[in-house]
Short mmCIF file of C-alpha atoms in Angstrom, two decimals:
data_model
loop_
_atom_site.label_atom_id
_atom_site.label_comp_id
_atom_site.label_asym_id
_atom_site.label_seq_id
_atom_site.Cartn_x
_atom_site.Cartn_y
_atom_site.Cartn_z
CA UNK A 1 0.00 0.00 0.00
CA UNK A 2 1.55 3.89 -0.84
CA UNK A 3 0.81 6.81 1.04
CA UNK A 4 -1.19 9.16 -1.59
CA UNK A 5 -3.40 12.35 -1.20
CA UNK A 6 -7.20 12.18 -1.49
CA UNK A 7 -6.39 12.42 -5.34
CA UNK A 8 -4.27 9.19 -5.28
CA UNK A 9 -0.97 11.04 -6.25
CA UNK A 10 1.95 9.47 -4.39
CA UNK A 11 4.00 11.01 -2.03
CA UNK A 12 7.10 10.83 -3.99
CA UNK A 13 5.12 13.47 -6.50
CA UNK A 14 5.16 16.33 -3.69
CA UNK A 15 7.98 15.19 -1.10
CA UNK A 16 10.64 15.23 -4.46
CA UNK A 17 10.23 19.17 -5.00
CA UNK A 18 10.39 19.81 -1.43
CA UNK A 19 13.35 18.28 -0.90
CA UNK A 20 14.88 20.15 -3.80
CA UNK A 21 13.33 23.28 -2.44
CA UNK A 22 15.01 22.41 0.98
CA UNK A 23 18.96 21.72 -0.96
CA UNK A 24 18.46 24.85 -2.72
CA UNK A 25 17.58 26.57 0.36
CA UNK A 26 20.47 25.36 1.90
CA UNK A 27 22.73 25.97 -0.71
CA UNK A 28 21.63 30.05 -0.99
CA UNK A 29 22.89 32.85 0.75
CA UNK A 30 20.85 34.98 3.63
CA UNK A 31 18.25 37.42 2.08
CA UNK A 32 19.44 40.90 2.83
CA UNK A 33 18.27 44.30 1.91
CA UNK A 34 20.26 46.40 0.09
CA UNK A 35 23.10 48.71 1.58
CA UNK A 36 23.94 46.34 4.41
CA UNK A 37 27.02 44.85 5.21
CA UNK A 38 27.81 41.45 4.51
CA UNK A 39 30.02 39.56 6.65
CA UNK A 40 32.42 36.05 6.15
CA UNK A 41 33.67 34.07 8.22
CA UNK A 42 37.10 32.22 6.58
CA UNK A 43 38.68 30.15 9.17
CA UNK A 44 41.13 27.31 9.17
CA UNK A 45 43.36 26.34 6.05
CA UNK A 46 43.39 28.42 3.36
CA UNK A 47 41.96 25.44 0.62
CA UNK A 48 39.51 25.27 -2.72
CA UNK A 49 36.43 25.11 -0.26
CA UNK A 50 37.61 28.59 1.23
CA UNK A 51 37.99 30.02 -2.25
CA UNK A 52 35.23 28.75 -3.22
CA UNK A 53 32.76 30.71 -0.06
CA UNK A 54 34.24 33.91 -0.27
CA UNK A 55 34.03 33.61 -4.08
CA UNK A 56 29.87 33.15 -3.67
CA UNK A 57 29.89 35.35 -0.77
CA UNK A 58 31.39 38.26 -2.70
CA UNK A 59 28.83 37.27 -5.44
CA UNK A 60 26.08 37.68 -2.98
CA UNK A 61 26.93 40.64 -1.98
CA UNK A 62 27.10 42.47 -5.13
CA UNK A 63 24.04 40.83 -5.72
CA UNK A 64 22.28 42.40 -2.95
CA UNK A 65 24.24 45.60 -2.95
CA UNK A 66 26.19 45.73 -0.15
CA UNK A 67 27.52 48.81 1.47
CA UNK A 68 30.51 46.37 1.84
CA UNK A 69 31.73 42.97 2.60
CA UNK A 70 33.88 42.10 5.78
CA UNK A 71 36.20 38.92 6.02
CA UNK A 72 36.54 37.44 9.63
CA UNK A 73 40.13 36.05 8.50
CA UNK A 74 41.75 33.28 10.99
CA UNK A 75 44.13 31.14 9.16
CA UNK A 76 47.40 29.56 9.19
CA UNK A 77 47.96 29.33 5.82
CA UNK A 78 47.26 26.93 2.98
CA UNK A 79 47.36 26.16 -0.74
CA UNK A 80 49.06 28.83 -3.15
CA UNK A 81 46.41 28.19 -5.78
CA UNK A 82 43.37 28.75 -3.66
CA UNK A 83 44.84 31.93 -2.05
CA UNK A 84 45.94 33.21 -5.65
CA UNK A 85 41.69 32.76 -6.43
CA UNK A 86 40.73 34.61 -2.60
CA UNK A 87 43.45 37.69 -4.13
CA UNK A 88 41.99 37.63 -7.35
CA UNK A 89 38.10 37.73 -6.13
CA UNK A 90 38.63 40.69 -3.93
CA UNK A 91 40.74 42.67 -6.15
CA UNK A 92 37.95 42.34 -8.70
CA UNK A 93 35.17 42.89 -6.11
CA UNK A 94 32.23 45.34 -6.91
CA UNK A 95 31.67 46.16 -3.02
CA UNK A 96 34.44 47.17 -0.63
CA UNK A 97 36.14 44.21 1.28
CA UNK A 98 37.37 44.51 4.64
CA UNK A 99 39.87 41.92 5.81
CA UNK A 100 39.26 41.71 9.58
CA UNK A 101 41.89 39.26 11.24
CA UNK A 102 40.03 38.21 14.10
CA UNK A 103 39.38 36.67 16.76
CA UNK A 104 42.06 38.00 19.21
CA UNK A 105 44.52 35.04 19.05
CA UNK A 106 44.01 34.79 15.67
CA UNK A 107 46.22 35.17 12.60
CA UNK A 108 46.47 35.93 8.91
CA UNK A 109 49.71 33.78 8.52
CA UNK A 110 51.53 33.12 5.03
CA UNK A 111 48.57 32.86 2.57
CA UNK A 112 46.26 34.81 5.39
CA UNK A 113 48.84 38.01 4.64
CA UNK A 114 48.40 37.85 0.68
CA UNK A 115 44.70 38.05 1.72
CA UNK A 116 45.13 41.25 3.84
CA UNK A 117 47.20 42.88 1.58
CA UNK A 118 44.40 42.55 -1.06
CA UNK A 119 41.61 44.17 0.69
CA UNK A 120 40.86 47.39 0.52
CA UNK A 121 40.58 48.08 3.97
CA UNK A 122 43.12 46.19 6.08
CA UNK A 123 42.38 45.60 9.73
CA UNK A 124 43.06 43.40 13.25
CA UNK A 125 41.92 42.67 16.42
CA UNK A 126 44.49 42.86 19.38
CA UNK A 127 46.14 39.88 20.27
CA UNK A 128 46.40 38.83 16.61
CA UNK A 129 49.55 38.53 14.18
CA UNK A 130 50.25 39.04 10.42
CA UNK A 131 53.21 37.69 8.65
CA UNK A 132 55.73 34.56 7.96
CA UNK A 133 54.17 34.36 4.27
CA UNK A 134 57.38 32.22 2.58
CA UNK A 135 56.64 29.75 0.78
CA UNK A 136 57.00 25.30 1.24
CA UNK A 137 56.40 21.95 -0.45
CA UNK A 138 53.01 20.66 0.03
CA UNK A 139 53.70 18.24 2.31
CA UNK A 140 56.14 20.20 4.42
CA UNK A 141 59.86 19.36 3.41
CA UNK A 142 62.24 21.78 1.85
CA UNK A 143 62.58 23.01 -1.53
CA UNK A 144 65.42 22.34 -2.99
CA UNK A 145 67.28 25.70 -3.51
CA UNK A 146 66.14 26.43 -7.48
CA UNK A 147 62.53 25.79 -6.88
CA UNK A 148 62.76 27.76 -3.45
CA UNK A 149 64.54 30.94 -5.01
CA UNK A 150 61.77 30.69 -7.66
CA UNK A 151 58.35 30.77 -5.42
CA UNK A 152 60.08 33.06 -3.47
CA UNK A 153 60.98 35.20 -5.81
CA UNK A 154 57.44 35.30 -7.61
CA UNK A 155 55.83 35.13 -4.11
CA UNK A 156 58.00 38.61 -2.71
CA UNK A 157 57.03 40.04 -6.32
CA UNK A 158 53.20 39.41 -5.84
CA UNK A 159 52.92 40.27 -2.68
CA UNK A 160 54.90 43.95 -2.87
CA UNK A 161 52.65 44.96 -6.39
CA UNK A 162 49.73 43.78 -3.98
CA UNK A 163 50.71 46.18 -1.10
CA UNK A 164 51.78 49.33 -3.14
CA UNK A 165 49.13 49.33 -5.12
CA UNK A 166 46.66 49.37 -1.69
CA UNK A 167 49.33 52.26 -0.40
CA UNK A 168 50.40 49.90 2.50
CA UNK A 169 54.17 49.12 3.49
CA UNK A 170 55.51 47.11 0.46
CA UNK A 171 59.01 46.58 2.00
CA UNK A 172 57.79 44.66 5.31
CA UNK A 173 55.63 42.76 2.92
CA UNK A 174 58.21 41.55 0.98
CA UNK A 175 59.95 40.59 3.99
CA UNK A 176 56.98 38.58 4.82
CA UNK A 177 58.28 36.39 2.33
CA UNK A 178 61.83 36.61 2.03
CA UNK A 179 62.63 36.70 5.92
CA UNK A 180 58.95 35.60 7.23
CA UNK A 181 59.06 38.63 9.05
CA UNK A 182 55.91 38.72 11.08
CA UNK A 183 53.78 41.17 13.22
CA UNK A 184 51.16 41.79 15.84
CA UNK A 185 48.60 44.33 15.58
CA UNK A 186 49.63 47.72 16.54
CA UNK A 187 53.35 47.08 14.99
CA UNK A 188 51.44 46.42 11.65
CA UNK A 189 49.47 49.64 12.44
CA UNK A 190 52.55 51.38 13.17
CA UNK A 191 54.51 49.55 10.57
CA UNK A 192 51.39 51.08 7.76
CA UNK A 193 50.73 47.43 7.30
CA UNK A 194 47.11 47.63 8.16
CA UNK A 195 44.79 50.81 8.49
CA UNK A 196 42.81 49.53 11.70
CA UNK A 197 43.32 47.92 14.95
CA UNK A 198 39.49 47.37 16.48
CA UNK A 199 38.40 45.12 19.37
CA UNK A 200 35.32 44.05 17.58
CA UNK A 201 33.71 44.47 14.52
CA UNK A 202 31.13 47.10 15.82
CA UNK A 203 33.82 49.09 16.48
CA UNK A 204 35.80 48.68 13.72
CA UNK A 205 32.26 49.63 11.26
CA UNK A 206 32.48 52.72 13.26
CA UNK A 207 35.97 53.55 12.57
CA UNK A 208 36.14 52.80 8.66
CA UNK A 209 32.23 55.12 8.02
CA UNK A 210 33.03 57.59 5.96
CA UNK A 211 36.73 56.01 4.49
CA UNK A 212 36.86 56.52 0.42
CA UNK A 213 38.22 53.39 -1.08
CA UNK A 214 38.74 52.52 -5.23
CA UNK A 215 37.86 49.55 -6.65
CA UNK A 216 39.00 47.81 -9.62
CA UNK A 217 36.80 49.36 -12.25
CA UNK A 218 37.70 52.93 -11.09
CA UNK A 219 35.04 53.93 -9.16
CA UNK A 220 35.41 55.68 -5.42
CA UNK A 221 33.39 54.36 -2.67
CA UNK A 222 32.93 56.25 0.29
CA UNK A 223 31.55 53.60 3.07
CA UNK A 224 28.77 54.31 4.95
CA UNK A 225 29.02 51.86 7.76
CA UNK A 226 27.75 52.71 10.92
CA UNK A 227 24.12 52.18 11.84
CA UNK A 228 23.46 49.85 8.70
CA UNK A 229 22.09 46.40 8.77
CA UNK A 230 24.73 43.47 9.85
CA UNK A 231 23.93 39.96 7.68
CA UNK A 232 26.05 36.84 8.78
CA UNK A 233 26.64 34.92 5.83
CA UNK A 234 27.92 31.44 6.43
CA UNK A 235 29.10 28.72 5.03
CA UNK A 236 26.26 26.80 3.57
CA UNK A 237 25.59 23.38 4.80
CA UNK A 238 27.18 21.85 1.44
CA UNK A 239 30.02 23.46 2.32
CA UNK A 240 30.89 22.64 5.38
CA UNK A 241 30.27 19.02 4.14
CA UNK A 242 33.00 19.94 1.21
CA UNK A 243 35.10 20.97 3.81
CA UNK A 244 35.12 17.96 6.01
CA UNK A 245 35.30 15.80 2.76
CA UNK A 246 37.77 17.89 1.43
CA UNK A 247 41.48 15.88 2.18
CA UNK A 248 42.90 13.20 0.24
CA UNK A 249 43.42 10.86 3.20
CA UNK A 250 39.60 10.38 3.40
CA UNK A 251 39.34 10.42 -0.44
CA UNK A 252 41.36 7.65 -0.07
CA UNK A 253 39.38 5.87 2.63
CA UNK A 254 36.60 6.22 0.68
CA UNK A 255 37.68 4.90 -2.55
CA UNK A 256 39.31 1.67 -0.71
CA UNK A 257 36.68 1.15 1.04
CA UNK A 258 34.08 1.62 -1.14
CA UNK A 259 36.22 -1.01 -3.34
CA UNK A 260 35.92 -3.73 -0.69
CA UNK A 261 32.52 -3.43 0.17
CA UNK A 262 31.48 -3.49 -4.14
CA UNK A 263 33.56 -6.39 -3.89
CA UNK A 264 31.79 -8.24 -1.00
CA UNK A 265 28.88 -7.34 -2.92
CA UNK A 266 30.15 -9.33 -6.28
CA UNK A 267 31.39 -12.45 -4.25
CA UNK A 268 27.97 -12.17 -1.88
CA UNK A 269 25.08 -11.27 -3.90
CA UNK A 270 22.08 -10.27 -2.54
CA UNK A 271 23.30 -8.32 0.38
CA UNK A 272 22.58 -4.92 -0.84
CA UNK A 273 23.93 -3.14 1.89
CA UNK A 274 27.40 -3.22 0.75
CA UNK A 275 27.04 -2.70 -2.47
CA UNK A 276 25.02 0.63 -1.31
CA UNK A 277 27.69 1.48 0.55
CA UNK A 278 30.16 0.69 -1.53
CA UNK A 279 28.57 2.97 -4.58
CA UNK A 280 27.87 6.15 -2.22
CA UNK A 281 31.56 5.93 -1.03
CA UNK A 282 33.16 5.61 -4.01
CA UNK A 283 31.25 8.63 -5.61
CA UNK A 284 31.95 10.81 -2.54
CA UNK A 285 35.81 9.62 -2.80
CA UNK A 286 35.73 10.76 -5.77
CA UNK A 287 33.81 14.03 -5.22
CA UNK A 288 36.44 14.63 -2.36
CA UNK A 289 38.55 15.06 -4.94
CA UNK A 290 37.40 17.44 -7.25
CA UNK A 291 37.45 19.93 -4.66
CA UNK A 292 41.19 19.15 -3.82
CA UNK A 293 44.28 19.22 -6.42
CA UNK A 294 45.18 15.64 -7.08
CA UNK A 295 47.66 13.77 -9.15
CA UNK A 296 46.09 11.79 -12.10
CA UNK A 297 48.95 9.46 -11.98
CA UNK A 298 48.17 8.69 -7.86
CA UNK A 299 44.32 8.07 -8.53
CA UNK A 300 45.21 6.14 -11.62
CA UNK A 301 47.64 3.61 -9.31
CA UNK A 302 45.43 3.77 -6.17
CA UNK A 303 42.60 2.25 -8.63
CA UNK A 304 44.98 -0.05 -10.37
CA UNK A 305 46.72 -1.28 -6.89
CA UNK A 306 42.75 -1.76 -5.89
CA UNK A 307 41.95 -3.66 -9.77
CA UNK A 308 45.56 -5.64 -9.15
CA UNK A 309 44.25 -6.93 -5.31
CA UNK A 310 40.86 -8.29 -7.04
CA UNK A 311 42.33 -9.78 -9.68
CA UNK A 312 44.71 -11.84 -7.01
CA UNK A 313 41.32 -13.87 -5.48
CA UNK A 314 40.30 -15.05 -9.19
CA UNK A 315 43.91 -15.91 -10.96
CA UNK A 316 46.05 -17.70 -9.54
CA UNK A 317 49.65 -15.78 -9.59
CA UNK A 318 51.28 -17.39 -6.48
CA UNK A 319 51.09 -14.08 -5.46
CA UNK A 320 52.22 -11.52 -7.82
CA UNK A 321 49.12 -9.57 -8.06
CA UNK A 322 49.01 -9.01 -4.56
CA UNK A 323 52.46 -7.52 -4.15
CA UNK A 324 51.36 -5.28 -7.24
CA UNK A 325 48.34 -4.55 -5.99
CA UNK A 326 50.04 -3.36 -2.97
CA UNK A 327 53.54 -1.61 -4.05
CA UNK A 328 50.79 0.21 -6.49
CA UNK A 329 48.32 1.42 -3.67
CA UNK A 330 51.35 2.40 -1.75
CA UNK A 331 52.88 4.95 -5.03
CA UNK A 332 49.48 6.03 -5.48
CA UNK A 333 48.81 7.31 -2.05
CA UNK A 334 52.11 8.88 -2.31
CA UNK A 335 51.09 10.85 -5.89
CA UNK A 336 47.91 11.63 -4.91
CA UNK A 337 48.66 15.05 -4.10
CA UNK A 338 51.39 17.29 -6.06
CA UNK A 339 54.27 18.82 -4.91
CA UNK A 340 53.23 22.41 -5.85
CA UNK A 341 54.68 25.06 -3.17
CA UNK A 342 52.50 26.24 -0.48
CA UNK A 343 52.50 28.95 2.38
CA UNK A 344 52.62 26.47 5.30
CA UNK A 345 49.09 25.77 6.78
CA UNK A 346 47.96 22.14 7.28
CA UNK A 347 49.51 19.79 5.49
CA UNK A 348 47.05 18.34 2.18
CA UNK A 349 48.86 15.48 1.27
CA UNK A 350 48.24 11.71 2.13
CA UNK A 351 49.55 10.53 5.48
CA UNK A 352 51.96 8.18 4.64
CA UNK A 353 51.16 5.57 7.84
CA UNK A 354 47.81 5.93 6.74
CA UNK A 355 49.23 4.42 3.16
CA UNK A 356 51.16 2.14 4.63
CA UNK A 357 48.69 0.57 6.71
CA UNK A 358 45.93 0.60 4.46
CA UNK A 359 48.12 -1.13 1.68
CA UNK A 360 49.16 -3.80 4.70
CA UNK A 361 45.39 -4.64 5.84
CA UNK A 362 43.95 -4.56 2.26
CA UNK A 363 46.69 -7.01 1.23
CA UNK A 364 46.05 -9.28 3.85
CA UNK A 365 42.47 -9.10 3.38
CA UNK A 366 42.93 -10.50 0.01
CA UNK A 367 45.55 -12.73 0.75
CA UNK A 368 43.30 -14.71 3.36
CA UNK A 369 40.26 -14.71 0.60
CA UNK A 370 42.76 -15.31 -2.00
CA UNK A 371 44.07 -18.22 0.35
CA UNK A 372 40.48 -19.80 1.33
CA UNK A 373 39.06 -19.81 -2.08
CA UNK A 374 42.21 -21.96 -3.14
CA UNK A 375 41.71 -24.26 -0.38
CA UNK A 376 37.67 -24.75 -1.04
CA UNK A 377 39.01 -25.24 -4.52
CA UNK A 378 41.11 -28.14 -3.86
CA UNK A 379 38.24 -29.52 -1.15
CA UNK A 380 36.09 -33.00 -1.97
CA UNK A 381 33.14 -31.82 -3.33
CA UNK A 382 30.30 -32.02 -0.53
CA UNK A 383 27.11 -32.09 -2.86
CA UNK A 384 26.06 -32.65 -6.26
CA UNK A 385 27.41 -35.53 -8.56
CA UNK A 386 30.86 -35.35 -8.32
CA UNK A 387 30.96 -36.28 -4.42
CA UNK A 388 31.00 -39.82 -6.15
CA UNK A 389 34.54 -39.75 -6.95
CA UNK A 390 36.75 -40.89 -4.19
CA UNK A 391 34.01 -43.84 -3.46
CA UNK A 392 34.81 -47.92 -2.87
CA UNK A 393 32.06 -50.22 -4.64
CA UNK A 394 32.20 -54.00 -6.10
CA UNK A 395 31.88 -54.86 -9.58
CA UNK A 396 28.25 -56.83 -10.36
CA UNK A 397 29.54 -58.05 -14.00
CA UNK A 398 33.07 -58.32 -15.86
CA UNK A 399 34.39 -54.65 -16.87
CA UNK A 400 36.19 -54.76 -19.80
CA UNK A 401 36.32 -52.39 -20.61
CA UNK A 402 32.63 -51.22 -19.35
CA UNK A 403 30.07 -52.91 -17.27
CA UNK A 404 28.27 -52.32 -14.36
CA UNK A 405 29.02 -51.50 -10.47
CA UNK A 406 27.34 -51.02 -7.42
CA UNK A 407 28.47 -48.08 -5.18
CA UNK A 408 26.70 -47.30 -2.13
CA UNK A 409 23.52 -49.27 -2.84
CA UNK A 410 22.89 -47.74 -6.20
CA UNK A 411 23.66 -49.45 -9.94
CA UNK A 412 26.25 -47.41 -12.22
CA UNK A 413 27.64 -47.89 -15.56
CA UNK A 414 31.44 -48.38 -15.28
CA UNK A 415 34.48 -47.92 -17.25
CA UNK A 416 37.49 -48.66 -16.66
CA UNK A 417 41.13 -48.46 -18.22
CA UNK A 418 43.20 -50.62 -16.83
CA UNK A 419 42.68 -54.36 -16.23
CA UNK A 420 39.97 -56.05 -16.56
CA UNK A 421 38.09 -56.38 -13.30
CA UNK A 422 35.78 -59.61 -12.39
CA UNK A 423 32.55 -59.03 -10.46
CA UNK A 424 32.74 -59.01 -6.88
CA UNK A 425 36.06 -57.23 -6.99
CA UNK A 426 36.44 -53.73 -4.96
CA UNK A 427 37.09 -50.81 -6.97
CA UNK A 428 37.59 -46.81 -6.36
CA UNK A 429 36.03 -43.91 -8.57
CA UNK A 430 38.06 -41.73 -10.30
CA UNK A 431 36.16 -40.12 -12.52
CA UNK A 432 32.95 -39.14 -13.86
CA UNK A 433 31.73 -38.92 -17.60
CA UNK A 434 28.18 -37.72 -17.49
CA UNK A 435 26.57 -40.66 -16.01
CA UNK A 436 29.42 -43.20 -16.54
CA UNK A 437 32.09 -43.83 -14.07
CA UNK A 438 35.42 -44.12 -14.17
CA UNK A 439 37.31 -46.41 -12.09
CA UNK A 440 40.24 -48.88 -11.46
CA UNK A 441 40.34 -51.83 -9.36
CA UNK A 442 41.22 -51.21 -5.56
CA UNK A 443 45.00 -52.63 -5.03
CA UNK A 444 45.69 -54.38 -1.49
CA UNK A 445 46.22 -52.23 1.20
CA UNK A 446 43.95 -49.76 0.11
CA UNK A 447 41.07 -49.28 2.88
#
């Protein structure tokens, strides 16, 4: 029986739309009238998911015509190409943007200063710091010296364009780079690095009212700040999922384990539950990813160490495929994410223990399956016809080569290829030819 309306529609006819009312809901920004100021909040690693919210936030607010657009910035750093997309977006912004590095004991470190340096109105909170913006490998190690003096170079370049042309102190902000010279907030007041130091953002709308700023297309905004509707908007619920998503080591999780539970599925049929499983976490490993930069190479060996693993349960290669299928999930992991420089921040690379132990459990996984179907290979048969062979019965008439013998209580035609055997002498089946046996006679000692 279905649930339907007096009209007999389904459910599924109304309860469709409204969840796709709901998700687009969810996914918009906060209605807001026009003239207010529009506030971000961008904390934690600078990363795509980042980029991406104060891309649609800035979007918003031009939408709605904001007065101007504030960015409560807290970050340690991140990726180079995601902060390169932040710089871009607010340089290009049609409404004012305010870089607020808050909350006291926060920080706009490495990629967080290219940020600053790119708003139009620069400010802090006490108790916070600016600075230490040189650049490192993705996963932390040095550079070696070439590919150092190059980001360097490029990053000291960017970063002093970005600060003259917003008439701030271009020479400490190229030792941000060079020298990761850093600062708290009323030495980067002092130091003309920001404009503002302000305890809270109240405060600080009160201090920027009536500051003239230019934006890209030429224009010159005076801000009108205090006493103007505040609107919050935050990260949507599909991006916070993004951002939890959002790292190769649970991309990785996800595909592997997605793999095995497909698997379980194909070997156990019927389950469903797995193979549910399976298929959701293999598409969200694989969504994970397109919000991260990833290797082609890594996600091309991770799935071919995971193909090579299979493969090992249904061909028999003494083990060959499994060391593959391992050494290959290993390199993989390890490619995943490219070396591209970075301005510190976490870390968005695969953990390598987590590689390592993966690999190690879903090679032994398939080594004991691999192991136990070989063994119920080489098992007796318990049912069906063949469980015949193996069996002792007497011969009721002279096989030569064919006649007839009786095994466990039942008739059978008989072949057999050796001597001829008389009736009433034991013999053993061998063999099975449709329904003819094949058998020899049973020598002395045999029991």
């Amino acid at each position: 029986m279905r649930w339907a309306f007096s009209h007999g529609r389904p459910w599924g006819v109304y309860l469709w739309p409204i969840l796709l009312a709901l998700l687009l809901a969810a996914c918009a920004g906060p209605d807001a009238p026009p003239g207010a100021v529009h506030v971000l909040q961008a904390q934690g690693q600078v990363g795509p998911v980042m980029a991406r919210y104060i891309g649609r936030g800035l979007g918003h607010a031009e939408a709605k015509g904001a007065e101007a657009t504030v960015i409560l910035l807290d970050t340690p750093g991140g990726l180079s190409s995601s902060m390169d997309d932040i710089v871009k977006r607010i340089m290009g912004a049609k409404v004012p943007v305010v870089v607020y590095v808050w909350p006291p004991g926060g920080r706009a470190a490495s990629a967080g200063t290219f940020i600053v340096m790119a708003s139009h109105v620069a400010a802090m909170a006490p108790g916070t710091s600016i600075g230490a913006a040189t650049p490192v490998a993705i996963g932390g190690e040095d550079l070696d010296e070439t590919l150092q003096d190059k980001a360097t170079n490029d990053a000291a370049a960017r970063i002093r364009d970005i600060a003259r042309l917003r008439g701030r102190n271009a020479d400490w902000a190229e030792a941000a780079v060079r020298q990761a010279a850093s600062a708290g907030a009323q030495d980067a007041l002092q130091l003309g690095v920001v404009e503002h130091v302000a305890p809270d953002l109240a405060a600080l709308l009160q201090e920027v009212n009536g500051k003239r700023v230019t934006l890209q297309d030429g224009r010159v905004v005076e801000l009108r700040t205090a006493s103007v509707p505040i609107i919050f908007n935050r990260m949507t619920f599909i991006e916070r999922f993004l951002d939890l998503i959002g790292d190769p080591n649970i991309s990785l999780l996800l595909l592997s384990l997605g793999a095995l539970a497909l698997l379980y599925e194909i070997v156990n049929p019927g389950t469903i539950f797995p193979g549910v499983f399976g298929l959701i976490a293999i598409i969200l490993g694989f969504f994970a990813l397109s919000i991260i930069p990833f290797n082609w190479a890594g996600l091309a060996l991770v799935l071919v160490g995971i193909a090579l693993l299979t493969l090992e349960i249904f061909v028999t290669s003494h083990g060959i495929l499994g060391v593959g299928g391992v050494v290959a999930l290993i390199l993989g992991a390890m490619f995943l994410t490219p070396g591209n420089p970075r301005f510190a921040g976490p870390s968005l690379e695969v953990n390598r223990w987590l590689a390592y132990g993966l690999a190690a459990g879903m090679g032994l996984f398939f080594a004991t399956i691999a192991v136990n179907v070989v063994r119920a290979r080489r098992r007796p048969a318990l049912m069906g016809p063949d469980t015949i062979i193996g069996e002792r019965g007497v011969a009721r008439s002279p096989l030569n080569p064919r006649g007839f013998v009786m095994i466990k209580g039942e008739y059978w035609q008989a072949e057999t290829e050796e001597e001829e055997v008389q009736p009433g002498e034991k013999v053993i089946v061998v063999g099975r030819e449709g329904l003819r046996l094949k058998v020899r006679k049973q020598r002395g000692g045999e029991e």
